[in-house]
Coordinates of C-alpha atoms in Angstrom, one line a residue:
M1 CA 167.8 158.7 203.1
A2 CA 167.0 162.3 202.2
E3 CA 167.0 163.0 198.5
P4 CA 169.3 165.9 197.4
G5 CA 167.5 169.0 196.3
S6 CA 166.8 169.7 192.6
G7 CA 166.2 173.4 193.1
V8 CA 163.1 175.4 192.3
V9 CA 161.4 177.1 189.4
R10 CA 160.8 180.8 189.7
G11 CA 159.1 182.6 186.8
G12 CA 160.2 180.0 184.3
V13 CA 163.8 180.1 185.6
H14 CA 165.3 177.1 187.3
V15 CA 167.3 178.1 190.5
F16 CA 169.8 175.6 191.8
P17 CA 171.6 176.5 195.1
L18 CA 175.1 175.3 195.9
R19 CA 178.1 176.2 198.1
V20 CA 181.8 176.5 197.3
Y21 CA 183.9 173.8 198.9
V22 CA 187.6 173.5 199.3
E23 CA 187.7 171.0 196.4
D24 CA 186.3 173.7 194.1
T25 CA 189.1 176.2 194.7
D26 CA 192.8 176.8 194.2
A27 CA 195.3 177.5 196.9
A28 CA 194.0 181.1 197.3
G29 CA 190.5 179.9 197.9
V30 CA 189.2 181.1 194.5
V31 CA 187.0 178.8 192.4
Y32 CA 188.8 177.3 189.4
Y33 CA 187.2 178.5 186.2
M34 CA 186.3 174.9 185.0
N35 CA 184.2 174.3 188.1
Y36 CA 181.7 176.9 187.0
L37 CA 180.9 174.6 184.0
R38 CA 180.4 171.7 186.5
Y39 CA 178.0 173.9 188.5
T40 CA 176.0 174.7 185.3
E41 CA 176.0 171.0 184.3
R42 CA 174.6 170.0 187.7
A43 CA 172.0 172.7 187.4
R44 CA 170.8 171.4 184.0
T45 CA 170.8 167.9 185.2
E46 CA 168.6 168.8 188.2
M47 CA 166.4 170.9 186.0
M48 CA 165.7 167.8 183.9
R49 CA 165.1 165.7 187.0
L50 CA 162.7 168.4 188.3
A51 CA 160.9 168.1 185.0
G52 CA 160.6 164.3 185.5
H53 CA 163.4 163.1 183.3
R54 CA 166.6 161.5 184.6
H55 CA 169.6 161.2 182.3
S56 CA 170.0 157.6 183.4
S57 CA 166.5 156.8 182.2
L58 CA 167.2 158.4 178.8
M59 CA 170.5 156.5 178.5
A60 CA 168.7 153.2 179.4
G61 CA 166.3 153.6 176.5
E62 CA 163.2 155.3 178.0
A63 CA 162.5 156.6 174.5
G64 CA 162.8 153.2 172.8
F65 CA 166.5 153.6 172.2
P66 CA 169.4 155.0 174.3
L67 CA 169.8 158.7 174.3
A68 CA 172.3 161.2 175.7
L69 CA 172.3 165.0 176.0
A70 CA 175.7 166.3 174.9
V71 CA 177.1 169.8 175.0
R72 CA 177.6 171.0 171.4
R73 CA 178.7 174.5 172.2
C74 CA 179.4 176.6 175.3
E75 CA 180.3 180.3 175.6
S76 CA 181.2 181.6 179.0
D77 CA 182.0 185.0 180.5
Y78 CA 183.6 185.1 183.9
L79 CA 182.7 188.3 185.6
S80 CA 183.8 188.0 189.2
P81 CA 185.5 185.2 191.3
A82 CA 183.6 183.0 193.7
R83 CA 185.5 182.1 196.9
L84 CA 185.6 179.3 199.5
D85 CA 182.3 179.1 201.4
D86 CA 180.3 181.4 199.1
A87 CA 176.6 180.5 198.7
L88 CA 175.8 180.5 195.0
E89 CA 172.8 179.9 192.8
V90 CA 172.8 178.7 189.2
H91 CA 169.9 180.3 187.3
S92 CA 169.0 178.4 184.1
R93 CA 166.6 179.4 181.4
L94 CA 165.8 177.4 178.4
V95 CA 165.8 179.9 175.5
A96 CA 165.3 177.5 172.6
L97 CA 163.8 174.0 172.2
G98 CA 164.4 172.6 168.8
G99 CA 163.7 169.1 167.3
A100 CA 167.1 167.7 168.4
S101 CA 168.6 170.5 170.4
M102 CA 168.1 172.9 173.3
E103 CA 169.8 176.2 174.2
F104 CA 170.2 177.5 177.7
D105 CA 171.2 180.8 179.2
Q106 CA 172.7 180.2 182.6
A107 CA 174.2 182.4 185.3
V108 CA 176.1 181.6 188.4
V109 CA 174.8 184.2 190.9
R110 CA 176.1 185.4 194.3
D111 CA 174.0 187.9 196.3
E112 CA 171.7 188.4 193.3
E113 CA 174.7 189.4 191.1
P114 CA 175.8 187.3 188.2
I115 CA 179.5 186.3 188.6
M116 CA 179.6 184.0 185.5
R117 CA 177.3 183.7 182.5
C118 CA 177.1 181.1 179.8
R119 CA 175.1 180.1 176.8
V120 CA 175.0 176.3 176.2
R121 CA 173.7 174.4 173.2
I122 CA 172.8 170.8 173.9
A123 CA 172.3 168.1 171.3
C124 CA 170.2 165.0 171.7
I125 CA 172.1 162.0 170.3
R126 CA 171.5 158.3 170.1
L127 CA 174.1 156.4 172.1
D128 CA 174.0 153.4 169.8
T129 CA 174.9 155.4 166.7
G130 CA 176.3 158.7 167.9
R131 CA 173.9 160.5 165.5
P132 CA 171.5 163.3 166.3
A133 CA 168.0 162.2 167.5
R134 CA 164.8 164.0 168.1
I135 CA 164.1 165.0 171.7
P136 CA 161.3 162.6 172.8
R137 CA 157.8 164.2 172.8
E138 CA 157.4 163.6 176.6
V139 CA 160.7 165.4 177.3
R140 CA 159.8 168.3 175.0
E141 CA 156.3 168.7 176.6
T142 CA 157.7 168.8 180.2
L143 CA 160.5 171.2 179.3
K144 CA 158.1 173.7 177.8
I145 CA 157.5 175.1 181.3
F146 CA 161.1 176.4 181.2
V147 CA 160.9 178.3 177.9
S148 CA 158.8 181.2 176.8
E149 CA 159.0 180.7 173.0
V150 CA 159.5 177.2 171.6
Q151 CA 161.0 177.1 168.2

């Protein structure tokens, strides 16, 4: 079976292609605002996969204990609507990589023009305690290819 694509890296930016389907839209064929957040979540997940880290492996205890990456904050600006059958890309850039958190700038793009932008802060947490945890060294090292300045 063919593996779904995880996107590509261009100049330190992860580019994840997608298409707008009927299930993404309202009766007028316009993408429902919440679906943009689903698109950005998929892109971050595929960015991690491309870096060699699956969420399922982190949750299973790859680091010695079960970890999850949870959204701590998300700020979004909706600039223009996407419509049924549009070909889109999600451009993701890791702008900060801290001890237990990461921050992403993401844009949903159509025809090279951003139609939605967001900034997302992700916290690394232990699943067994719900407390913050350091991002594992192996994960940090592979994610550095996506960030120009690591904090």
